[in-house]
PDB file of C-alpha atoms and ligand atoms in Angstrom:
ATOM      1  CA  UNK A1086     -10.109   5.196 -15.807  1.00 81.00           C
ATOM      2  CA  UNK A1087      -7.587   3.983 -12.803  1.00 96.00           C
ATOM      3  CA  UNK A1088      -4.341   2.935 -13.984  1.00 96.00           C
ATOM      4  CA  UNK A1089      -3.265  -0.419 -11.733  1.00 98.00           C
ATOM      5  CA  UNK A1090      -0.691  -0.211  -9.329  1.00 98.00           C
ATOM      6  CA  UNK A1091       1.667  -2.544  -8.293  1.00 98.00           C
ATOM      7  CA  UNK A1092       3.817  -2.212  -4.634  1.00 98.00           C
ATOM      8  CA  UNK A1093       5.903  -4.486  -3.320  1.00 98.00           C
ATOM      9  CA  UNK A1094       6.271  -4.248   0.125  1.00 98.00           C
ATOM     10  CA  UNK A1095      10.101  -5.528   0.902  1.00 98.00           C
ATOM     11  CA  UNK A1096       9.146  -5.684   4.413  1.00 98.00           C
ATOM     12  CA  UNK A1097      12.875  -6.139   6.899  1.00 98.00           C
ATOM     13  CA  UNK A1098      13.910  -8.532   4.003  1.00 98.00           C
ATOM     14  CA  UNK A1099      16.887  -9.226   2.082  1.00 97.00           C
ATOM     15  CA  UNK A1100      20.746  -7.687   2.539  1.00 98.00           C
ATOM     16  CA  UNK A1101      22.716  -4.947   0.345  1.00 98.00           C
ATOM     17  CA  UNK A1102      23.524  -7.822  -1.893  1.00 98.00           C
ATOM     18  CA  UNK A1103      20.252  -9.611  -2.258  1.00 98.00           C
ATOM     19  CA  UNK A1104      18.384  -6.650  -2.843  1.00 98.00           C
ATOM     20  CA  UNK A1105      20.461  -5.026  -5.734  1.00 98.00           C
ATOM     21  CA  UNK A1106      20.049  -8.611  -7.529  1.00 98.00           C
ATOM     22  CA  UNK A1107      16.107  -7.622  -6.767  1.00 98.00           C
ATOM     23  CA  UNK A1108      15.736  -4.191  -7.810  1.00 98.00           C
ATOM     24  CA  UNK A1109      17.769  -4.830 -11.304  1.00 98.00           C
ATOM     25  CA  UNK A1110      15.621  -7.382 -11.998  1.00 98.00           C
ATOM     26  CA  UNK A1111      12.360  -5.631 -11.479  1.00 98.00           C
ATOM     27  CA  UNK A1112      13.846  -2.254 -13.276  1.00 98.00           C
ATOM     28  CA  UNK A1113      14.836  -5.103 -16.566  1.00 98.00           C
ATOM     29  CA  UNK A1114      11.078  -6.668 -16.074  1.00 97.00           C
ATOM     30  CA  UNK A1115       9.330  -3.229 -16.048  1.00 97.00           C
ATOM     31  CA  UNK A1116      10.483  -2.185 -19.229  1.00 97.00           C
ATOM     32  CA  UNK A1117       8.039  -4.494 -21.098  1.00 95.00           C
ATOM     33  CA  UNK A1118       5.323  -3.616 -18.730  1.00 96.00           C
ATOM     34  CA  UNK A1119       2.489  -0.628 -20.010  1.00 95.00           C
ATOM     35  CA  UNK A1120      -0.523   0.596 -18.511  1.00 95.00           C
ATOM     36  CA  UNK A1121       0.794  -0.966 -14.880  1.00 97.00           C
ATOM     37  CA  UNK A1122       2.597   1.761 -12.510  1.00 98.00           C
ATOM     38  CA  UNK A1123       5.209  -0.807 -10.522  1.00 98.00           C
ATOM     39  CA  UNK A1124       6.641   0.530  -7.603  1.00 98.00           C
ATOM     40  CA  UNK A1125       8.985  -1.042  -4.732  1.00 98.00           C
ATOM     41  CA  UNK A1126       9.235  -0.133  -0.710  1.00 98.00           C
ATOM     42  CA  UNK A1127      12.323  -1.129   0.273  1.00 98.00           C
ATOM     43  CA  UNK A1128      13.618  -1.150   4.243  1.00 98.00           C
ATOM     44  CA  UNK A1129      14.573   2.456   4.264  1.00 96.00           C
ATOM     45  CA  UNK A1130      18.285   1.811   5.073  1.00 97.00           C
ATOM     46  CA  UNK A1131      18.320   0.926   1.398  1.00 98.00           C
ATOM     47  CA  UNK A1132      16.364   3.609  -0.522  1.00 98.00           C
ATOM     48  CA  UNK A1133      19.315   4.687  -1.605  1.00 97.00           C
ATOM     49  CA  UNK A1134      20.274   1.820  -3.092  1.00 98.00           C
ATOM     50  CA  UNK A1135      17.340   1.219  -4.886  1.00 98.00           C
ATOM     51  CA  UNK A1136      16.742   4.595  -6.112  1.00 98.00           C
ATOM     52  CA  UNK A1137      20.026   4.609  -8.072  1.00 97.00           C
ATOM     53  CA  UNK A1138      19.390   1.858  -9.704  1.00 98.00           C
ATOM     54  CA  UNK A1139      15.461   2.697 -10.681  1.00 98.00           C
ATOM     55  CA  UNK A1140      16.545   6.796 -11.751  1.00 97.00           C
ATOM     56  CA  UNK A1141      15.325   6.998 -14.913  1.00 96.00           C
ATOM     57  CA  UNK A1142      13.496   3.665 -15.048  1.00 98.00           C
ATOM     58  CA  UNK A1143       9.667   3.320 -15.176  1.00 97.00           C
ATOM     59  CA  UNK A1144      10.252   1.585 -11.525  1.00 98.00           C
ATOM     60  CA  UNK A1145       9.093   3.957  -8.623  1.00 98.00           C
ATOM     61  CA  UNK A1146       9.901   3.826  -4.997  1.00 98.00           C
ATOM     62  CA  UNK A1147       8.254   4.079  -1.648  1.00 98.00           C
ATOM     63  CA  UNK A1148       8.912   4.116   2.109  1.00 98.00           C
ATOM     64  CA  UNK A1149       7.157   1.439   4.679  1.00 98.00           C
ATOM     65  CA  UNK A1150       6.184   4.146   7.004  1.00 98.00           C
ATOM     66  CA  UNK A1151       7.212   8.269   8.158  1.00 97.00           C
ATOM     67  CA  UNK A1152       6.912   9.341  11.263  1.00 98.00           C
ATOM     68  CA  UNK A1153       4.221  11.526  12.172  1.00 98.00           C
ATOM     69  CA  UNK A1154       6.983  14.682  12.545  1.00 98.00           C
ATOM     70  CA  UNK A1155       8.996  16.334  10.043  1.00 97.00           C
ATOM     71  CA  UNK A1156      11.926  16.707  12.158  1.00 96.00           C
ATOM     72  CA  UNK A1157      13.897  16.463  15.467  1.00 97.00           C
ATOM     73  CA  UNK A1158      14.124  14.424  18.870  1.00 98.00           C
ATOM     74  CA  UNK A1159      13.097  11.140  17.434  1.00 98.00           C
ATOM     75  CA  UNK A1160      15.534   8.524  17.882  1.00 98.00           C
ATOM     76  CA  UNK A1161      14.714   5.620  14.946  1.00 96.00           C
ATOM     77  CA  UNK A1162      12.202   6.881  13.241  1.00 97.00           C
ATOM     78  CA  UNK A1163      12.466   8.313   9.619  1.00 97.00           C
ATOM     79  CA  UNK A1164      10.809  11.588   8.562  1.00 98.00           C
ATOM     80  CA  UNK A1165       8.532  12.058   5.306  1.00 98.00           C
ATOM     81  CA  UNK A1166      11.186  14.672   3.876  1.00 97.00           C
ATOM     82  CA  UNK A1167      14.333  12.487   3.983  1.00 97.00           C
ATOM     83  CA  UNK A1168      13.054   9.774   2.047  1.00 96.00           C
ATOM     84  CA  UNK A1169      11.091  12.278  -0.394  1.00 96.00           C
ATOM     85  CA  UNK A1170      14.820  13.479  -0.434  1.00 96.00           C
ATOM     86  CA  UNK A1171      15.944  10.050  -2.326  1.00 96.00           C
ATOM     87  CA  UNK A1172      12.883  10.297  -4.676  1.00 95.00           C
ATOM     88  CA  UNK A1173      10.615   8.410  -2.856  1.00 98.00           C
ATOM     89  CA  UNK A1174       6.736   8.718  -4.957  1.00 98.00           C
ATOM     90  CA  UNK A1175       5.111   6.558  -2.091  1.00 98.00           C
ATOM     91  CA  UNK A1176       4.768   5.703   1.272  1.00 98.00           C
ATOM     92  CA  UNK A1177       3.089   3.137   2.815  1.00 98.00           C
ATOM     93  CA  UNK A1178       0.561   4.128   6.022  1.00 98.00           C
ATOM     94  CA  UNK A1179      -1.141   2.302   8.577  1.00 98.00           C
ATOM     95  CA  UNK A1180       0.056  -1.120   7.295  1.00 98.00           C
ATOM     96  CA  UNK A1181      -1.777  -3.873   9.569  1.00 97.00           C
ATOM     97  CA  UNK A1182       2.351  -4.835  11.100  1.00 97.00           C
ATOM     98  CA  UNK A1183       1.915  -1.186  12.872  1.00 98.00           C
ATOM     99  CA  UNK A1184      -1.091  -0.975  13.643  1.00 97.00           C
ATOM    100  CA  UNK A1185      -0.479  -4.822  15.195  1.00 96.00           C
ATOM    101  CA  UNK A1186       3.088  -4.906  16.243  1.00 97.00           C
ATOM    102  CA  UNK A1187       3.761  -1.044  16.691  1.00 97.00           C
ATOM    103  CA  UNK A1188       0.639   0.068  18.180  1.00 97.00           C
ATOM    104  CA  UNK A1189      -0.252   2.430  16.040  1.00 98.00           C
ATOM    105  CA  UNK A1190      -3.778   3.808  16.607  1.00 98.00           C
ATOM    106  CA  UNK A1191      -6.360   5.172  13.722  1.00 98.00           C
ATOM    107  CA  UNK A1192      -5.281   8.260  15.172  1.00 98.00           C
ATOM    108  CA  UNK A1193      -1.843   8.123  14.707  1.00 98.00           C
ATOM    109  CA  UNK A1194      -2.141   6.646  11.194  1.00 98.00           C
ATOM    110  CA  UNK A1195      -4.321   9.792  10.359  1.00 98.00           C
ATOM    111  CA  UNK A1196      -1.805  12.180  11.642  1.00 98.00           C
ATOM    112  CA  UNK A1197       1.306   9.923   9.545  1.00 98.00           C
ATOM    113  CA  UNK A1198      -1.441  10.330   6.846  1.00 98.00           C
ATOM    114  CA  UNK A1199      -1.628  14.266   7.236  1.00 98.00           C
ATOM    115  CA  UNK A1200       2.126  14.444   7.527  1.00 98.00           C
ATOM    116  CA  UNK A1201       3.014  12.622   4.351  1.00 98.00           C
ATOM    117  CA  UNK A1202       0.160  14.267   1.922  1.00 97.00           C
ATOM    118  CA  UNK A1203       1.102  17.639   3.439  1.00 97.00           C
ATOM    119  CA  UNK A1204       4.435  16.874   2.128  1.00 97.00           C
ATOM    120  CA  UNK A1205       3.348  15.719  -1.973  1.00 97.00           C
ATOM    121  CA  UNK A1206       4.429  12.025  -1.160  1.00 98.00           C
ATOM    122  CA  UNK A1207       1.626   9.166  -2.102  1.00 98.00           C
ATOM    123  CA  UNK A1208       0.287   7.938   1.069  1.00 98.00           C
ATOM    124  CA  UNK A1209      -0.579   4.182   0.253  1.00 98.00           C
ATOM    125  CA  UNK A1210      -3.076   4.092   2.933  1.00 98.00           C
ATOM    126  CA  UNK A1211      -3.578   0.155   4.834  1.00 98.00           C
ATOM    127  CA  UNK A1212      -6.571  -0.798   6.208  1.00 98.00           C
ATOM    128  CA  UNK A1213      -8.600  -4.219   6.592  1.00 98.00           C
ATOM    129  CA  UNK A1214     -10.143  -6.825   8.954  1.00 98.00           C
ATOM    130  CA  UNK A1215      -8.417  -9.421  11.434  1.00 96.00           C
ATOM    131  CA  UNK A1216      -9.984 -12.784  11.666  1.00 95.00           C
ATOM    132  CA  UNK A1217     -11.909 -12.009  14.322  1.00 95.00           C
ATOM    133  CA  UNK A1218     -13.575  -9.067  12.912  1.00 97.00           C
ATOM    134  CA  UNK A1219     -14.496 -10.835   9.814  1.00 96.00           C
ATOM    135  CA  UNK A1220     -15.792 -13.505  11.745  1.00 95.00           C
ATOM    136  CA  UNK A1221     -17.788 -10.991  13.972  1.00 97.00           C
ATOM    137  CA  UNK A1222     -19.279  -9.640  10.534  1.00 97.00           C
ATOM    138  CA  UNK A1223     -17.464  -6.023  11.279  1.00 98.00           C
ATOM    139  CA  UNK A1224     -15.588  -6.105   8.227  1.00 98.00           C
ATOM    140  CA  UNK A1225     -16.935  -3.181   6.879  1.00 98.00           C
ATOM    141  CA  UNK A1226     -17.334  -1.293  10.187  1.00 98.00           C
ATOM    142  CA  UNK A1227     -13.806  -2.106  10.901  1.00 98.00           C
ATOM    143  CA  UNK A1228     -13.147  -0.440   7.025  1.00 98.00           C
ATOM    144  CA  UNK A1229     -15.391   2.611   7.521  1.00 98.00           C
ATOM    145  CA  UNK A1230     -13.858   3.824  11.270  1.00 98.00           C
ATOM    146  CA  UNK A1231     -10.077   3.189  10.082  1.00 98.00           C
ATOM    147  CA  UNK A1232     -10.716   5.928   6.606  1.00 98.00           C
ATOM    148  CA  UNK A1233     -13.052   7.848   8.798  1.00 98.00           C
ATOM    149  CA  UNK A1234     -10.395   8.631  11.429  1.00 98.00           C
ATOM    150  CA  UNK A1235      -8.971  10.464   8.004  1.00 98.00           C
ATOM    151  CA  UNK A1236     -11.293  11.805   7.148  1.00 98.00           C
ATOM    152  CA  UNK A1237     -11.631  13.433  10.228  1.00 98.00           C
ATOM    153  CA  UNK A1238      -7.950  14.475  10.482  1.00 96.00           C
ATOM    154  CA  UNK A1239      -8.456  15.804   6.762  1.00 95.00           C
ATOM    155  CA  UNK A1240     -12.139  16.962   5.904  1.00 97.00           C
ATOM    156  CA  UNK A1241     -13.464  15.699   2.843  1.00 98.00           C
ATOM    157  CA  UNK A1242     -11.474  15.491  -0.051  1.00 97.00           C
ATOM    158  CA  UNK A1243      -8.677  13.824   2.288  1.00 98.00           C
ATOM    159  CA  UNK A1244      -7.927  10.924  -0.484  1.00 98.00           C
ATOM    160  CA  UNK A1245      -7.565  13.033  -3.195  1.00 98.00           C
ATOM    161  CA  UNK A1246      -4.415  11.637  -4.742  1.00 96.00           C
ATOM    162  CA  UNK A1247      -4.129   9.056  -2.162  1.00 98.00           C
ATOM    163  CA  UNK A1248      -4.157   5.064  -2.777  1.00 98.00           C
ATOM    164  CA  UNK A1249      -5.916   2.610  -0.573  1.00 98.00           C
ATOM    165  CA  UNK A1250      -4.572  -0.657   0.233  1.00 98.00           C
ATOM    166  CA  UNK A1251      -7.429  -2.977   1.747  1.00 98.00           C
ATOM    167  CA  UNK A1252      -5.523  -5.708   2.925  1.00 98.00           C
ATOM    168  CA  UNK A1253      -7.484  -8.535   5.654  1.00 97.00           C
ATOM    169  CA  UNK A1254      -5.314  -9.045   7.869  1.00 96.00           C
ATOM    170  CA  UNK A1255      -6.042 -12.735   8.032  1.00 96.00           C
ATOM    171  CA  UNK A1256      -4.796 -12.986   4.292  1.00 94.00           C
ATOM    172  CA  UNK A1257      -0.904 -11.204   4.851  1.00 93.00           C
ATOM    173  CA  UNK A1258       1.614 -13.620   4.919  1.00 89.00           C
ATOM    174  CA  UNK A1259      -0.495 -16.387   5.639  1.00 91.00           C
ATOM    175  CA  UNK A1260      -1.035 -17.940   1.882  1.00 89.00           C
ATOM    176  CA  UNK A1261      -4.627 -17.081   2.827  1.00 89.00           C
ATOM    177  CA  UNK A1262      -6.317 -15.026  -0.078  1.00 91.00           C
ATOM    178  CA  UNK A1263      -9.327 -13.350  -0.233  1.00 92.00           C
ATOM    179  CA  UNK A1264     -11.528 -14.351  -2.789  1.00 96.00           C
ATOM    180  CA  UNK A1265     -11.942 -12.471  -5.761  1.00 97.00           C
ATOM    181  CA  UNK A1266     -15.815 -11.948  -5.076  1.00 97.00           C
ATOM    182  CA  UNK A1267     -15.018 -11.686  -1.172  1.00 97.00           C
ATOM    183  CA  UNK A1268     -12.137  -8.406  -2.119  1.00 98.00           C
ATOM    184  CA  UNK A1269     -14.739  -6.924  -4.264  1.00 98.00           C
ATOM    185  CA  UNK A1270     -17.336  -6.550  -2.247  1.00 98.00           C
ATOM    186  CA  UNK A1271     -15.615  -4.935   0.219  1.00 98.00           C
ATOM    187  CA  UNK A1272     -13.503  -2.865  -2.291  1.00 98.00           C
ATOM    188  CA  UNK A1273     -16.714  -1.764  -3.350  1.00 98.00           C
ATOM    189  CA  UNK A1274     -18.030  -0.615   0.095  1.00 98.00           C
ATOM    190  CA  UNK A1275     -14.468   0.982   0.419  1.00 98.00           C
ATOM    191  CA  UNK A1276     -15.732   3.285  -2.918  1.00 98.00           C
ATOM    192  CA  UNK A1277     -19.249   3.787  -1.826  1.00 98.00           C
ATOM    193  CA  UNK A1278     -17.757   4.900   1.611  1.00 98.00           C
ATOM    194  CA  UNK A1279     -15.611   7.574   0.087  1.00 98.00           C
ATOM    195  CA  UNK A1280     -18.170   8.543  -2.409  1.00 98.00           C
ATOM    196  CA  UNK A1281     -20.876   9.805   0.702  1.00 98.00           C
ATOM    197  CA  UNK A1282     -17.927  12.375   0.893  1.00 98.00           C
ATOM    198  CA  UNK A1283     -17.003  13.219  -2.346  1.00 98.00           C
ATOM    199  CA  UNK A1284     -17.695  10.879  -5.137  1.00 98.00           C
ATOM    200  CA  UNK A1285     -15.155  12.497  -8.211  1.00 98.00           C
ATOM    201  CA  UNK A1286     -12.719  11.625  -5.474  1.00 98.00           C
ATOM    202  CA  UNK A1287     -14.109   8.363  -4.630  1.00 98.00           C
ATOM    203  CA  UNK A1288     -14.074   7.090  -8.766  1.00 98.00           C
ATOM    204  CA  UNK A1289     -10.292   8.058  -9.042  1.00 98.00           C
ATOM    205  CA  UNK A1290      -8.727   6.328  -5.675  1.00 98.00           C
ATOM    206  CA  UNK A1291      -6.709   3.760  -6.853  1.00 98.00           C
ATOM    207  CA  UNK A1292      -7.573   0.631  -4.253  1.00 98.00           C
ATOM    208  CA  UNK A1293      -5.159  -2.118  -3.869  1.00 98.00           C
ATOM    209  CA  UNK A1294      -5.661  -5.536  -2.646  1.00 98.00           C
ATOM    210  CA  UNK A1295      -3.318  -6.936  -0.235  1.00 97.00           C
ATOM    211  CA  UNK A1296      -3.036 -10.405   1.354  1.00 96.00           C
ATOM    212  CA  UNK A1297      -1.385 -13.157  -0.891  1.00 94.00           C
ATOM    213  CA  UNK A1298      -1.201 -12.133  -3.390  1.00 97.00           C
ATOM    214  CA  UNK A1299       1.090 -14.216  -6.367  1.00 97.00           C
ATOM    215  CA  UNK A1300       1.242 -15.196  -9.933  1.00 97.00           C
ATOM    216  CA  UNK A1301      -1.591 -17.596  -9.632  1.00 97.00           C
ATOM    217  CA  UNK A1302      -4.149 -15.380  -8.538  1.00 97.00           C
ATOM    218  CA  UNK A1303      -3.298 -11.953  -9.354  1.00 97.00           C
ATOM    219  CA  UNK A1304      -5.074 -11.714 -12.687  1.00 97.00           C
ATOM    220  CA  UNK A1305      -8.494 -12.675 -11.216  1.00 97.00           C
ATOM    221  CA  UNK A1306      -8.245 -10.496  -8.022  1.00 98.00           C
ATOM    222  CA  UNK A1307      -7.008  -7.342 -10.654  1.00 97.00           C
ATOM    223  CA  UNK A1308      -9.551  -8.349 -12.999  1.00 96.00           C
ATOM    224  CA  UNK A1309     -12.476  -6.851 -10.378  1.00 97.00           C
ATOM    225  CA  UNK A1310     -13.918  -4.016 -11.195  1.00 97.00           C
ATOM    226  CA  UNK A1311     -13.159  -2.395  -8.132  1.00 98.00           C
ATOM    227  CA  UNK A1312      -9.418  -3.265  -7.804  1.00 98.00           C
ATOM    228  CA  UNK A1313      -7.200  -1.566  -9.038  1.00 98.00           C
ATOM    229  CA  UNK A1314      -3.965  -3.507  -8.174  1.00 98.00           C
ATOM    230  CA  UNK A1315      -2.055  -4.920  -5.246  1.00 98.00           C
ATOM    231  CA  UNK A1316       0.235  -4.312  -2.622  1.00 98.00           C
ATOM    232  CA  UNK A1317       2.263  -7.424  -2.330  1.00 98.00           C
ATOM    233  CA  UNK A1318       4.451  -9.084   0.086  1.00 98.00           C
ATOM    234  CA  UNK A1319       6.492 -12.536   0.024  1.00 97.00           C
ATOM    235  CA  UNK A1320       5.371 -12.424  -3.627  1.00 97.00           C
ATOM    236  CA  UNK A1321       7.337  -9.304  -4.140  1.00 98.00           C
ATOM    237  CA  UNK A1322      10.830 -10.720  -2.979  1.00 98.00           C
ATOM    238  CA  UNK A1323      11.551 -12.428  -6.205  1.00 98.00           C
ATOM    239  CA  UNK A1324      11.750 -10.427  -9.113  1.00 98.00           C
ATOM    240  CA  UNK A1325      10.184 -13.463 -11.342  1.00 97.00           C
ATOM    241  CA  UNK A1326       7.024 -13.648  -9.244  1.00 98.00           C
ATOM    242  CA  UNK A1327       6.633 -10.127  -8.703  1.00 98.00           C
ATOM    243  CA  UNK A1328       6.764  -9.023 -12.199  1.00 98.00           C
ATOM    244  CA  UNK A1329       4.682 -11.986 -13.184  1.00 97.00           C
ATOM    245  CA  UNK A1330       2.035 -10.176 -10.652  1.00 98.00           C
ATOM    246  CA  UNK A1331       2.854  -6.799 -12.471  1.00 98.00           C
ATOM    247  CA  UNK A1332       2.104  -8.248 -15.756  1.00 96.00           C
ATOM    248  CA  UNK A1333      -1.298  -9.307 -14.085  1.00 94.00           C
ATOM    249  CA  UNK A1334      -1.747  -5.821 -13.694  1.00 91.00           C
ATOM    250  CA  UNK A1335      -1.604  -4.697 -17.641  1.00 90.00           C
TER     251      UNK A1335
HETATM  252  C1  LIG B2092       1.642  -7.047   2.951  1.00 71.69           C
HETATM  253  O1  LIG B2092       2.309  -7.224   3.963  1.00 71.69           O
HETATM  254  O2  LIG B2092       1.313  -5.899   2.616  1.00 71.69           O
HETATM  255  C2  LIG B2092       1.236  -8.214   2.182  1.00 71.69           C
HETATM  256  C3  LIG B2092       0.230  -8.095   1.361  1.00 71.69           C
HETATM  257  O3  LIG B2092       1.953  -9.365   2.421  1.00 71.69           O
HETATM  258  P1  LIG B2092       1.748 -10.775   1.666  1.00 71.69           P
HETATM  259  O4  LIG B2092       1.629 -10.486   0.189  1.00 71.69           O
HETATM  260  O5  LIG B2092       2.979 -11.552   1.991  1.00 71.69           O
HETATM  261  O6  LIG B2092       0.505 -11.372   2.211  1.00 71.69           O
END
């Protein structure tokens, strides 16, 4: 049995202000919420923030990113260990923004992978189609070489205790969604993939759907058998539409 997961991704979005109006309403929202885990990923200049107002709440937190090193010349970037040092649970890896914007490789989201599971943070692990691909009928090639570039960074059991988010890239941000039989399917290739490796592992990786997610079709894209929640953007910026998606999750 998977409990559902619920991340909002806060993106570069919102201002010290905006997003302590955010955070208190999702931490007042979550306490009616059971069997859903919520969790927010704030811009990491505001972790902080966030993670005094959640202490103690049911409300966990998560970084957008870490860098693949735990320390030193790095000018920007953020290491695993300083935002595990304000309590972060999760962070997202690999989201379709770096691998699109940022370059990052499969390579270099299997060594940020590597980095952040070495260090007992939740890797919430991005991968998914563009247009293109899906039109090329890759989809699930496209699926199968991004987790096997982990699994070749990290053997076999590399998702133990990991998350998934399979999130088309054609559906982020664009009020695109996948359909609910369209996220299945490949949600369920995602399982079958893992399972050739190790299938206890495989039955207890929580994978999210990301791409448009909202209030209107949250409850039919959570109610597949092979989803076990979302990670969710725009929808996540106001606290009444994300929690509405949270309560999709129960
Ligand atoms: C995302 O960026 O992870 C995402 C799912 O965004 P949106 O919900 O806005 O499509």
């Amino acid at each position: 049995m998977r409990t559902p997961l619920v991340a909002g991704n806060w993106k570069m979005n919102g201002s010290r202000e905006s997003i302590k109006e955010l955070i208190n309403g999702v931490v007042e929202g979550a306490k009616s919420l059971t069997g859903v885990v919520v969790a927010v990923c704030p811009p990491s200049i505001y972790i902080a923030d966030v993670t005094a107002v959640t202490s103690g709440s049911s409300v966990e937190v998560g970084s957008q990113d870490a860098c693949t090193e735990l320390k030193g010349a790095f000018t920007g970037e953020t290491s695993i260990e300083m935002v595990k040092d304000f309590s972060c649970k999760y962070a997202i890896i690999g989201h379709s923004e770096r691998r699109s914007i940022y370059g990052e490789t499969d390579e270099v989201v299997a060594e940020k992978f590597t980095t952040v599971k070495n260090s007992g943070v939740i890797p919430i692990f991005c991968i998914g189609e563009t247009l293109e691909e899906r039109e090329g009928g890759i989809t699930e090639e496209v699926c199968a070489r991004q987790i096997d570039a982990v699994f070749a960074a990290q053997g076999d059991d590399a998702f133990a205790g990991s998350v998934i988010a399979y999130e088309p890239v054609w559906a982020i941000g664009t009020g695109k969604t996948a359909s609910p039989e369209q996220a299945q399917s490949v949600h369920a290739f995602i399982r079958q993939h893992l399972a050739k490796r190790n299938a206890d592992i495989a039955e207890k990786v929580q994978i999210l759907y990301g791409g448009s997610m909202n209030p209107a079709n949250a409850k039919e894209l959570i109610g597949q058998p092979d989803i076990d929640g979302g990670l969710i953007g725009g929808a996540s910026l106001k606290a009444e539409d994300f929690m509405a998606v949270c309560q999709a999750g129960q």
